[in-house]
mmCIF file with all atom_site columns, C-alpha atoms in Angstrom:
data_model
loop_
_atom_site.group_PDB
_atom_site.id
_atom_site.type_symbol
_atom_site.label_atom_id
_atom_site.label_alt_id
_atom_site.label_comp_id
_atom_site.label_asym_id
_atom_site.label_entity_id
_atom_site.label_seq_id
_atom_site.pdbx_PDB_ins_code
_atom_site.Cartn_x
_atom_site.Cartn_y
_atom_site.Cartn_z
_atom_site.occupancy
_atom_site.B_iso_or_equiv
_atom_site.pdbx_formal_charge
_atom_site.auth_seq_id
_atom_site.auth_comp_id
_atom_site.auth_asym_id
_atom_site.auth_atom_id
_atom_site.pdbx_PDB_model_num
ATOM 1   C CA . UNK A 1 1   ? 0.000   0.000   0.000   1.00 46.00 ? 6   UNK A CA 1
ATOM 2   C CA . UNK A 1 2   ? 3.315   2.086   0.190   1.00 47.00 ? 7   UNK A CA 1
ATOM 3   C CA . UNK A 1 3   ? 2.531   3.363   3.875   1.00 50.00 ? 8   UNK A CA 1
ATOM 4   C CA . UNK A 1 4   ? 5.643   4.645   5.940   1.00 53.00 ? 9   UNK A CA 1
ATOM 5   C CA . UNK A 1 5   ? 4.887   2.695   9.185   1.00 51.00 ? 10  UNK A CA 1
ATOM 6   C CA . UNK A 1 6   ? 6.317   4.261   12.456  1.00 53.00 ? 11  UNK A CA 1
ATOM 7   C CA . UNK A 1 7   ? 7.734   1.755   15.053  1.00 56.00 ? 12  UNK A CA 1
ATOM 8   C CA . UNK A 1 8   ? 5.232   1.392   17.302  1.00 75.00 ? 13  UNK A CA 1
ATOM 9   C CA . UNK A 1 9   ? 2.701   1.003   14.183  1.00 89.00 ? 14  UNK A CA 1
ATOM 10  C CA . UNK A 1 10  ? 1.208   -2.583  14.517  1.00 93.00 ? 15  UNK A CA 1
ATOM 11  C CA . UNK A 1 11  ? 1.534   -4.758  11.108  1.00 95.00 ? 16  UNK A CA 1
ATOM 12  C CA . UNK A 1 12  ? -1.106  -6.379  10.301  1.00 95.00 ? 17  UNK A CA 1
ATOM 13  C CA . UNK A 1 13  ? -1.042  -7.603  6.757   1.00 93.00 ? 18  UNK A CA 1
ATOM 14  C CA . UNK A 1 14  ? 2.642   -9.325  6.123   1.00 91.00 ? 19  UNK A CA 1
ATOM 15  C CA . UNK A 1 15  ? 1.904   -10.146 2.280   1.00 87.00 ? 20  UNK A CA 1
ATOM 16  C CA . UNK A 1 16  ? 1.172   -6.803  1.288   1.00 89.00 ? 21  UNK A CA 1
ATOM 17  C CA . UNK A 1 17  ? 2.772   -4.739  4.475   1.00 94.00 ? 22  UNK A CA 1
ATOM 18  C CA . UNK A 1 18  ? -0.541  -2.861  5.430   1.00 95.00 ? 23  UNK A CA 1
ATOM 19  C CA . UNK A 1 19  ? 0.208   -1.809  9.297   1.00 96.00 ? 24  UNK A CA 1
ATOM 20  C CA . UNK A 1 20  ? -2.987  -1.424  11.071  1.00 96.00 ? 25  UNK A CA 1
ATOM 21  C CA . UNK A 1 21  ? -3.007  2.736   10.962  1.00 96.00 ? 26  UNK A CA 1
ATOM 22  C CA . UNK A 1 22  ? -3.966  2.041   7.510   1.00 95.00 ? 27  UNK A CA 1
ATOM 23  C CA . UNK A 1 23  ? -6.476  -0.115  8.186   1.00 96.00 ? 28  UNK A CA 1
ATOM 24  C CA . UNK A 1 24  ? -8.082  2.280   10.582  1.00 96.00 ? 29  UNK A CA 1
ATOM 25  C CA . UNK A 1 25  ? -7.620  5.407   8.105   1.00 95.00 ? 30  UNK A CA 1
ATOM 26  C CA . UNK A 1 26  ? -9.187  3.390   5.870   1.00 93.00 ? 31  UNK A CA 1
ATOM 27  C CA . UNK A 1 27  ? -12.010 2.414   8.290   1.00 94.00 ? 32  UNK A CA 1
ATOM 28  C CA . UNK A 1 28  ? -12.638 6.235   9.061   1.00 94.00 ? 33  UNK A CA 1
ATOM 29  C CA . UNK A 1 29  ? -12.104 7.802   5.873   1.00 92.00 ? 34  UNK A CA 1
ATOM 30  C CA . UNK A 1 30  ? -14.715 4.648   4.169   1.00 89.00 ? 35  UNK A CA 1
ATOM 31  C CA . UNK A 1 31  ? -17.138 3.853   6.986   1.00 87.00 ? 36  UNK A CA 1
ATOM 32  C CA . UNK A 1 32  ? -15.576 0.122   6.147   1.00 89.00 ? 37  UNK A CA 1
ATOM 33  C CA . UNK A 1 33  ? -17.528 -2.742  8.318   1.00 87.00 ? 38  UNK A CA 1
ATOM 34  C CA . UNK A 1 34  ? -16.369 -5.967  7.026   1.00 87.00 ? 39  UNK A CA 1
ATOM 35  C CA . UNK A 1 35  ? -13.003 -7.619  5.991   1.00 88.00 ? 40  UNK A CA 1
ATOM 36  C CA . UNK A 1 36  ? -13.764 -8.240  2.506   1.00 85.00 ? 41  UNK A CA 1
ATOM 37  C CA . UNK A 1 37  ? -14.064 -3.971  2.417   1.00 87.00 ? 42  UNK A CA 1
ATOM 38  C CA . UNK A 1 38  ? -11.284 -3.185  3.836   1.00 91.00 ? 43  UNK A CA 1
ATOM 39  C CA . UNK A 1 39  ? -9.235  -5.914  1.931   1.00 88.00 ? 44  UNK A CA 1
ATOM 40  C CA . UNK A 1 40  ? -10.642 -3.897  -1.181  1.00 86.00 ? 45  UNK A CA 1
ATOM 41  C CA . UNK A 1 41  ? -9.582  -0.462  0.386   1.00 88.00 ? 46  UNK A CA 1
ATOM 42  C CA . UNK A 1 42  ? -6.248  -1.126  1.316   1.00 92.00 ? 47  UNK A CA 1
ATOM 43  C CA . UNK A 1 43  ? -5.323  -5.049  0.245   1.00 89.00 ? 48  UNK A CA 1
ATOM 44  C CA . UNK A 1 44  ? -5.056  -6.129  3.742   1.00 92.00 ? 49  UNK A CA 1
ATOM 45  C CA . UNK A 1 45  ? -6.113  -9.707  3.888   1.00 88.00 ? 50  UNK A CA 1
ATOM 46  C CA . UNK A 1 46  ? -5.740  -9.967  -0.097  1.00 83.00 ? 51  UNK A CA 1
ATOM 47  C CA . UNK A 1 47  ? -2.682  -12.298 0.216   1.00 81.00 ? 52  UNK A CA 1
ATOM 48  C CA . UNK A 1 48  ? -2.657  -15.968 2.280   1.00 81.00 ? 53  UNK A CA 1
ATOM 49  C CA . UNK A 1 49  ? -5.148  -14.249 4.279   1.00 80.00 ? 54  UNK A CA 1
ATOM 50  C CA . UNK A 1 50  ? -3.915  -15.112 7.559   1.00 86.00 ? 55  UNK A CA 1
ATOM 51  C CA . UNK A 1 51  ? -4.542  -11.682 8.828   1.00 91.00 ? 56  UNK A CA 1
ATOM 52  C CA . UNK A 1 52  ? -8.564  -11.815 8.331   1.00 88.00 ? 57  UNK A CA 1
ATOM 53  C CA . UNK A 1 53  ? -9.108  -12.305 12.425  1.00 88.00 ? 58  UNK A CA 1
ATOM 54  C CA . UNK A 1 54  ? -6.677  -9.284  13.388  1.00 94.00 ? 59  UNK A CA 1
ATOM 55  C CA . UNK A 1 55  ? -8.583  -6.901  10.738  1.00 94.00 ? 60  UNK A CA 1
ATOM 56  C CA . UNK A 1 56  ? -12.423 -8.378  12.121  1.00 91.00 ? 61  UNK A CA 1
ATOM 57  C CA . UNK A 1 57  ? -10.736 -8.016  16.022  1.00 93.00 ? 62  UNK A CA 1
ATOM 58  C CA . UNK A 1 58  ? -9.570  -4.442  14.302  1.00 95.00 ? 63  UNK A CA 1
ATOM 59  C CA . UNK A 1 59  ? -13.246 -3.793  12.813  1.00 94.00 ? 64  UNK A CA 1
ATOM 60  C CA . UNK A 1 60  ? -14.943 -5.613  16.294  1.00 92.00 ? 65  UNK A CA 1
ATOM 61  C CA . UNK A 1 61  ? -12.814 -2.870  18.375  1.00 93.00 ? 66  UNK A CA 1
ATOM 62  C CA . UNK A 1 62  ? -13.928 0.261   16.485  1.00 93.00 ? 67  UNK A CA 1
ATOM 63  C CA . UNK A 1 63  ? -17.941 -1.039  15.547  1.00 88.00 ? 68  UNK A CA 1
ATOM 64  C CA . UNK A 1 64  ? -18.187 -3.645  18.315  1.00 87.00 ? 69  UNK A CA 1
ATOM 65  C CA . UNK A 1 65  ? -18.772 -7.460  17.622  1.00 82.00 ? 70  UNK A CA 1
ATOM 66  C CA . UNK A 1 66  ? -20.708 -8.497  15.194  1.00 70.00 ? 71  UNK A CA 1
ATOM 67  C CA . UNK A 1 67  ? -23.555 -10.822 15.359  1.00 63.00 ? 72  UNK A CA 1
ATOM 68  C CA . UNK A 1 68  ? -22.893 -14.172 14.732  1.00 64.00 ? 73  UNK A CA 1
ATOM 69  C CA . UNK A 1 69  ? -23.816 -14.961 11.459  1.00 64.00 ? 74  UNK A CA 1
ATOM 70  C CA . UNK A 1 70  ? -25.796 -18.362 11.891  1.00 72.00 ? 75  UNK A CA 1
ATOM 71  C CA . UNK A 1 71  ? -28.184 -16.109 14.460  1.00 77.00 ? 76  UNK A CA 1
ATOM 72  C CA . UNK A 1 72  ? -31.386 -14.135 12.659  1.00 81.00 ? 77  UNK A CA 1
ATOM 73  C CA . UNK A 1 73  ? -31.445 -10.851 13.258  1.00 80.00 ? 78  UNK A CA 1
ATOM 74  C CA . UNK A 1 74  ? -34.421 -8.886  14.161  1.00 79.00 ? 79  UNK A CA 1
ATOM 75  C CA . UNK A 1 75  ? -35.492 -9.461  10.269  1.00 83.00 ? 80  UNK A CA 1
ATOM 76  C CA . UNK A 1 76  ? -35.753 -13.660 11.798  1.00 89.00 ? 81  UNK A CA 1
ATOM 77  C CA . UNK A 1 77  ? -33.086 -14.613 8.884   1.00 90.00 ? 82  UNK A CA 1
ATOM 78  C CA . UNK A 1 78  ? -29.350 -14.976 9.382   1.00 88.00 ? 83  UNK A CA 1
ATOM 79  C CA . UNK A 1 79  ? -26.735 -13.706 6.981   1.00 86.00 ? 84  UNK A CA 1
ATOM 80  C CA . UNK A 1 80  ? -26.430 -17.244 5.290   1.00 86.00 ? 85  UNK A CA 1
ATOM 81  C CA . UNK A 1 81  ? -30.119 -17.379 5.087   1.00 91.00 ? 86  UNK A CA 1
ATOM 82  C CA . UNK A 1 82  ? -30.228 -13.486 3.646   1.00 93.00 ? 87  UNK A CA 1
ATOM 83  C CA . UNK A 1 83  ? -27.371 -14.629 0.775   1.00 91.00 ? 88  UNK A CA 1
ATOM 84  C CA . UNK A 1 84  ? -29.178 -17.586 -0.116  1.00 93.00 ? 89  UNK A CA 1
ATOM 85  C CA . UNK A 1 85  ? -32.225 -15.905 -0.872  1.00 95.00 ? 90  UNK A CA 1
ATOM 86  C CA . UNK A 1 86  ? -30.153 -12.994 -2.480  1.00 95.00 ? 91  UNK A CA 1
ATOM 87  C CA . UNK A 1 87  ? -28.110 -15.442 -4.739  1.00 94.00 ? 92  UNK A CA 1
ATOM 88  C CA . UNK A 1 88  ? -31.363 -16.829 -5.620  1.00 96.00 ? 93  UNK A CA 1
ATOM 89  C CA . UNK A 1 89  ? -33.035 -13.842 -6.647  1.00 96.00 ? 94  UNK A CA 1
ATOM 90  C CA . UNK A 1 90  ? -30.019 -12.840 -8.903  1.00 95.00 ? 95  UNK A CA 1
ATOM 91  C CA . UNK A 1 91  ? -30.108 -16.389 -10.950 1.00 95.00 ? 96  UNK A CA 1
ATOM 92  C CA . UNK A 1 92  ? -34.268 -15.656 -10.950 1.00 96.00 ? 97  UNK A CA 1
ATOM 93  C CA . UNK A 1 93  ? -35.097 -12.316 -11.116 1.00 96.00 ? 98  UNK A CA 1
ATOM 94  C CA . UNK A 1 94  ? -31.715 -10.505 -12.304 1.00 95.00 ? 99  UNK A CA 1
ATOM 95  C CA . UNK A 1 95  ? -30.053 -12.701 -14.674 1.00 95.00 ? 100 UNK A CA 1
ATOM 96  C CA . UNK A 1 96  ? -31.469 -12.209 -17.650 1.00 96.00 ? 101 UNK A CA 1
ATOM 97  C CA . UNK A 1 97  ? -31.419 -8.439  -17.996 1.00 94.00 ? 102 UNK A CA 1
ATOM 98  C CA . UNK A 1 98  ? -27.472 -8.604  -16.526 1.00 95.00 ? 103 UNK A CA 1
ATOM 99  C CA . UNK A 1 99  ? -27.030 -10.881 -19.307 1.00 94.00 ? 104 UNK A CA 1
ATOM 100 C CA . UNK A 1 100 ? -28.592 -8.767  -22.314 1.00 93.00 ? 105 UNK A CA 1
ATOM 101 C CA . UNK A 1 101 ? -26.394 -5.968  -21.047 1.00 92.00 ? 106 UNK A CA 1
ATOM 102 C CA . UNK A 1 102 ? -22.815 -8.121  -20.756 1.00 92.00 ? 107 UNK A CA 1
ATOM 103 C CA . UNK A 1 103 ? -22.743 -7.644  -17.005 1.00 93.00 ? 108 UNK A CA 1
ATOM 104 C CA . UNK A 1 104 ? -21.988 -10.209 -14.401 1.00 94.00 ? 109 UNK A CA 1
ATOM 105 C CA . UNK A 1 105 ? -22.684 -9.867  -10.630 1.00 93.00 ? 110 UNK A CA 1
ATOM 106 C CA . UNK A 1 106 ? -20.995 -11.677 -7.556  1.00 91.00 ? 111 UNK A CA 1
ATOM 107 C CA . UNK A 1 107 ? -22.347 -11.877 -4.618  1.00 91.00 ? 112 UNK A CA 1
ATOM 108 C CA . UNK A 1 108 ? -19.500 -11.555 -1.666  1.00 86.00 ? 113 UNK A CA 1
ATOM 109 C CA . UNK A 1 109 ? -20.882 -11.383 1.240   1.00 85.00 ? 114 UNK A CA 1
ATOM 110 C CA . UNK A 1 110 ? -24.430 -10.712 3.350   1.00 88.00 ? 115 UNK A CA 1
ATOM 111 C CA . UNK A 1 111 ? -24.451 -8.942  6.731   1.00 82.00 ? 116 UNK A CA 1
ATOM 112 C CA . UNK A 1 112 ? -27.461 -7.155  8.754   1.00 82.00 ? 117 UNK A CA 1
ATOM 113 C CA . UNK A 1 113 ? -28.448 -4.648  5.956   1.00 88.00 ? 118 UNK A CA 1
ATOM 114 C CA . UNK A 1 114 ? -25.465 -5.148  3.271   1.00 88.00 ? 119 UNK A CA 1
ATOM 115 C CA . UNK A 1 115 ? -24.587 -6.684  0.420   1.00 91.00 ? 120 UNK A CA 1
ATOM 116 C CA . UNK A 1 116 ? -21.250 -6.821  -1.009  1.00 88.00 ? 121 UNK A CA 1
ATOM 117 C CA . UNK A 1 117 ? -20.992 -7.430  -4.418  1.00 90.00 ? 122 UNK A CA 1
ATOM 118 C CA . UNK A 1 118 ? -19.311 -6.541  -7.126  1.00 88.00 ? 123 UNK A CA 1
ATOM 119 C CA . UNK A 1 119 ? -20.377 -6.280  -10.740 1.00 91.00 ? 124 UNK A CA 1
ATOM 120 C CA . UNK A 1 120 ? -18.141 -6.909  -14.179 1.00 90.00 ? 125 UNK A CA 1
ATOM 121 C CA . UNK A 1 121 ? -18.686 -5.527  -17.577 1.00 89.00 ? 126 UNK A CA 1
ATOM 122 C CA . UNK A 1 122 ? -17.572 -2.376  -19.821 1.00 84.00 ? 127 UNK A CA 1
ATOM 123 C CA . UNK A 1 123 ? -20.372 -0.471  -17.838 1.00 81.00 ? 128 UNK A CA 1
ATOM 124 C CA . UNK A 1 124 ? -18.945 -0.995  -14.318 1.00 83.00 ? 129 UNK A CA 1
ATOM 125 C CA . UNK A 1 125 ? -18.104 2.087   -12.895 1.00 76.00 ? 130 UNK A CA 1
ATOM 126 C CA . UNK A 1 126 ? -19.744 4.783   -14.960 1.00 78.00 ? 131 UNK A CA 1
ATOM 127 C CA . UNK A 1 127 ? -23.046 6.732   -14.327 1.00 82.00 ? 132 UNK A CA 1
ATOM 128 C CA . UNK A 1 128 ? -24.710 5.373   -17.598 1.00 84.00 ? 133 UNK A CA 1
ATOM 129 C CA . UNK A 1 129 ? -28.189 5.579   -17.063 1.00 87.00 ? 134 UNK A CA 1
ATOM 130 C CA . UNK A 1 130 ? -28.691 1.856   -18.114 1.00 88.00 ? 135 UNK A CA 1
ATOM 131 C CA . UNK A 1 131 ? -26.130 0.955   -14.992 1.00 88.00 ? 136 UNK A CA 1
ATOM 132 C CA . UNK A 1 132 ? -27.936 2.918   -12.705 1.00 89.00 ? 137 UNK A CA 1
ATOM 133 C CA . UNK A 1 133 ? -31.247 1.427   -13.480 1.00 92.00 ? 138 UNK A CA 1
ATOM 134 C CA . UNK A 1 134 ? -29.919 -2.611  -13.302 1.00 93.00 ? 139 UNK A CA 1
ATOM 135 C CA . UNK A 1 135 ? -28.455 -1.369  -10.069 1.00 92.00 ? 140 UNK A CA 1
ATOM 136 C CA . UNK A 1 136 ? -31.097 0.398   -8.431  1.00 94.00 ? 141 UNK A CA 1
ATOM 137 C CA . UNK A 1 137 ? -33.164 -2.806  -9.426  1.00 96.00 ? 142 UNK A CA 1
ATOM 138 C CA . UNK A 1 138 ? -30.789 -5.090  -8.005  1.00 96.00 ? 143 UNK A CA 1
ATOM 139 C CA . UNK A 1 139 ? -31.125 -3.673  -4.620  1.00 95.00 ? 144 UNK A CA 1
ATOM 140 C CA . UNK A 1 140 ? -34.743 -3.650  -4.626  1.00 96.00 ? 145 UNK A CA 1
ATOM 141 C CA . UNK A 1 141 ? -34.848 -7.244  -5.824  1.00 97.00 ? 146 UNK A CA 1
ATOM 142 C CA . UNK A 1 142 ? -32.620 -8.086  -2.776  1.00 96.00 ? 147 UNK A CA 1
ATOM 143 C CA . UNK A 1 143 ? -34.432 -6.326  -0.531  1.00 95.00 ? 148 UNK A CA 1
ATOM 144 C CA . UNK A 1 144 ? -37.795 -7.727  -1.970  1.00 96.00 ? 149 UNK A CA 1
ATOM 145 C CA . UNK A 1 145 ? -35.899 -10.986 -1.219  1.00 96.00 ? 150 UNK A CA 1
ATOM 146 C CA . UNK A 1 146 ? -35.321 -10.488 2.363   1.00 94.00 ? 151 UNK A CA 1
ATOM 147 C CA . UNK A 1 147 ? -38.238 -8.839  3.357   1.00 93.00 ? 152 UNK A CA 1
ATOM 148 C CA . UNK A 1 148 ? -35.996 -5.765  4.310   1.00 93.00 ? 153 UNK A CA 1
ATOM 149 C CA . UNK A 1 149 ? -34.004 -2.928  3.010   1.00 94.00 ? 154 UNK A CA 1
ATOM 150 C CA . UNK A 1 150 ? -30.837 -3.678  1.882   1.00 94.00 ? 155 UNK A CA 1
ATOM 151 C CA . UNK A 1 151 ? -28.005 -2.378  1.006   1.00 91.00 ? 156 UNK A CA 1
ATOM 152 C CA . UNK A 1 152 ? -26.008 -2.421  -1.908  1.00 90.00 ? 157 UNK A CA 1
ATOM 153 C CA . UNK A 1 153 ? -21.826 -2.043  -1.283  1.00 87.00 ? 158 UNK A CA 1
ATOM 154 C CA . UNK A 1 154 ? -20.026 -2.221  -4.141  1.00 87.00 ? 159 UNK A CA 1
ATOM 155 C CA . UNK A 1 155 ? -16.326 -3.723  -4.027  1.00 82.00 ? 160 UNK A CA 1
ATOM 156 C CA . UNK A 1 156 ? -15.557 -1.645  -7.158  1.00 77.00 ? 161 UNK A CA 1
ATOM 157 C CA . UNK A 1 157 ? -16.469 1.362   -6.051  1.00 72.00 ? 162 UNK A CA 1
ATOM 158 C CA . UNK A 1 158 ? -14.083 0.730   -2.921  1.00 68.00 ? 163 UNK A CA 1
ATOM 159 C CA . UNK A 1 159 ? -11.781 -0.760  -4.802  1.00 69.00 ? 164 UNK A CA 1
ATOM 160 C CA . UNK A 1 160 ? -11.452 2.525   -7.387  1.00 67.00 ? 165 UNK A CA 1
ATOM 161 C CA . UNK A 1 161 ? -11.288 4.792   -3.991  1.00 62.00 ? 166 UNK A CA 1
ATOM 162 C CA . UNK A 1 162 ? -8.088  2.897   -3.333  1.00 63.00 ? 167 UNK A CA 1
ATOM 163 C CA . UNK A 1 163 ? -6.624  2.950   -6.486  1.00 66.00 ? 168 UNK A CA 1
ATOM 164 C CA . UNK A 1 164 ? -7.412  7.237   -6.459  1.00 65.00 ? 169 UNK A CA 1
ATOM 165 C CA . UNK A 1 165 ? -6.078  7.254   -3.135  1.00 64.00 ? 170 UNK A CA 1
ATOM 166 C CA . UNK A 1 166 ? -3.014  5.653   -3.886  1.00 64.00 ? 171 UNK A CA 1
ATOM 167 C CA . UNK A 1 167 ? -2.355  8.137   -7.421  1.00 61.00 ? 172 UNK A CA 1
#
């Protein structure tokens, strides 16, 4: 991440020598709740990923624990129950206009009210009307799936913060 670390300045990440002021910047500066987030913000994690419980102790210390995520929430589904049904709606309800406009969607990961994800195609990224409309129907899919509002956290969109950051 090319970050001078002081001496007292905790590494977390050995494969891609993120010390864990960056990882807290990058919590601040991003509002960054899970892992996966902050391993698109700053690469933490990215490598053998051996690091993943020192950035969720990291993440647990500034947010406070998360639920666990085989216990429903007050929606009465769990985050592996919430992705299911997400995943589900995507191959239903989603595929075949994602399809007719060359995008692809992955599902990452379901918390409380989020879904990571992270979408592929020459669209990705811009404000293209057409984008804007698969995405804003995405989330209401998702949410329609869950019985809840959800919402939508793209990895990309971190991912190009980093990069801008970095330049």
């Amino acid at each position: 991440m090319g970050c001078r670390m002081a001496a007292e300045d905790k590494l977390i990440c050995r494969c891609y020598l993120v010390p864990e002021s960056a990882i807290r910047r990058a919590v601040a500066d991003h509002g960054l709740r899970h892992v996966e987030e902050v391993t698109a913000v700053t690469r933490a994690g990215g490598g053998c990923s051996s690091c993943w419980d020192e950035i969720q102790a990291l993440l647990d210390g500034i947010h406070g624990k998360a639920p666990a995520r085989d216990v429903p929430d007050a929606s009465g589904l769990s985050a592996a129950q919430k992705r299911a049904r997400i995943v589900k709606a995507v191959e239903e309800e989603l595929q075949d206009i994602l399809d007719l406009n060359g995008l692809q969607l992955q599902v990452v990961d379901v918390g409380a009210d989020r879904v990571l994800a992270r979408f592929f195609g020459d669209r990705v990224g811009t404000t293209a009307a057409s984008f804007l409309a698969i995405k804003r129907h995405a989330v209401d899919r998702m949410s329609a799936a869950c019985g809840m509002k959800m919402n939508l956290v793209e990895l990309n969109v971190l991912e190009g913060l980093a990069k801008t950051a970095k330049a």
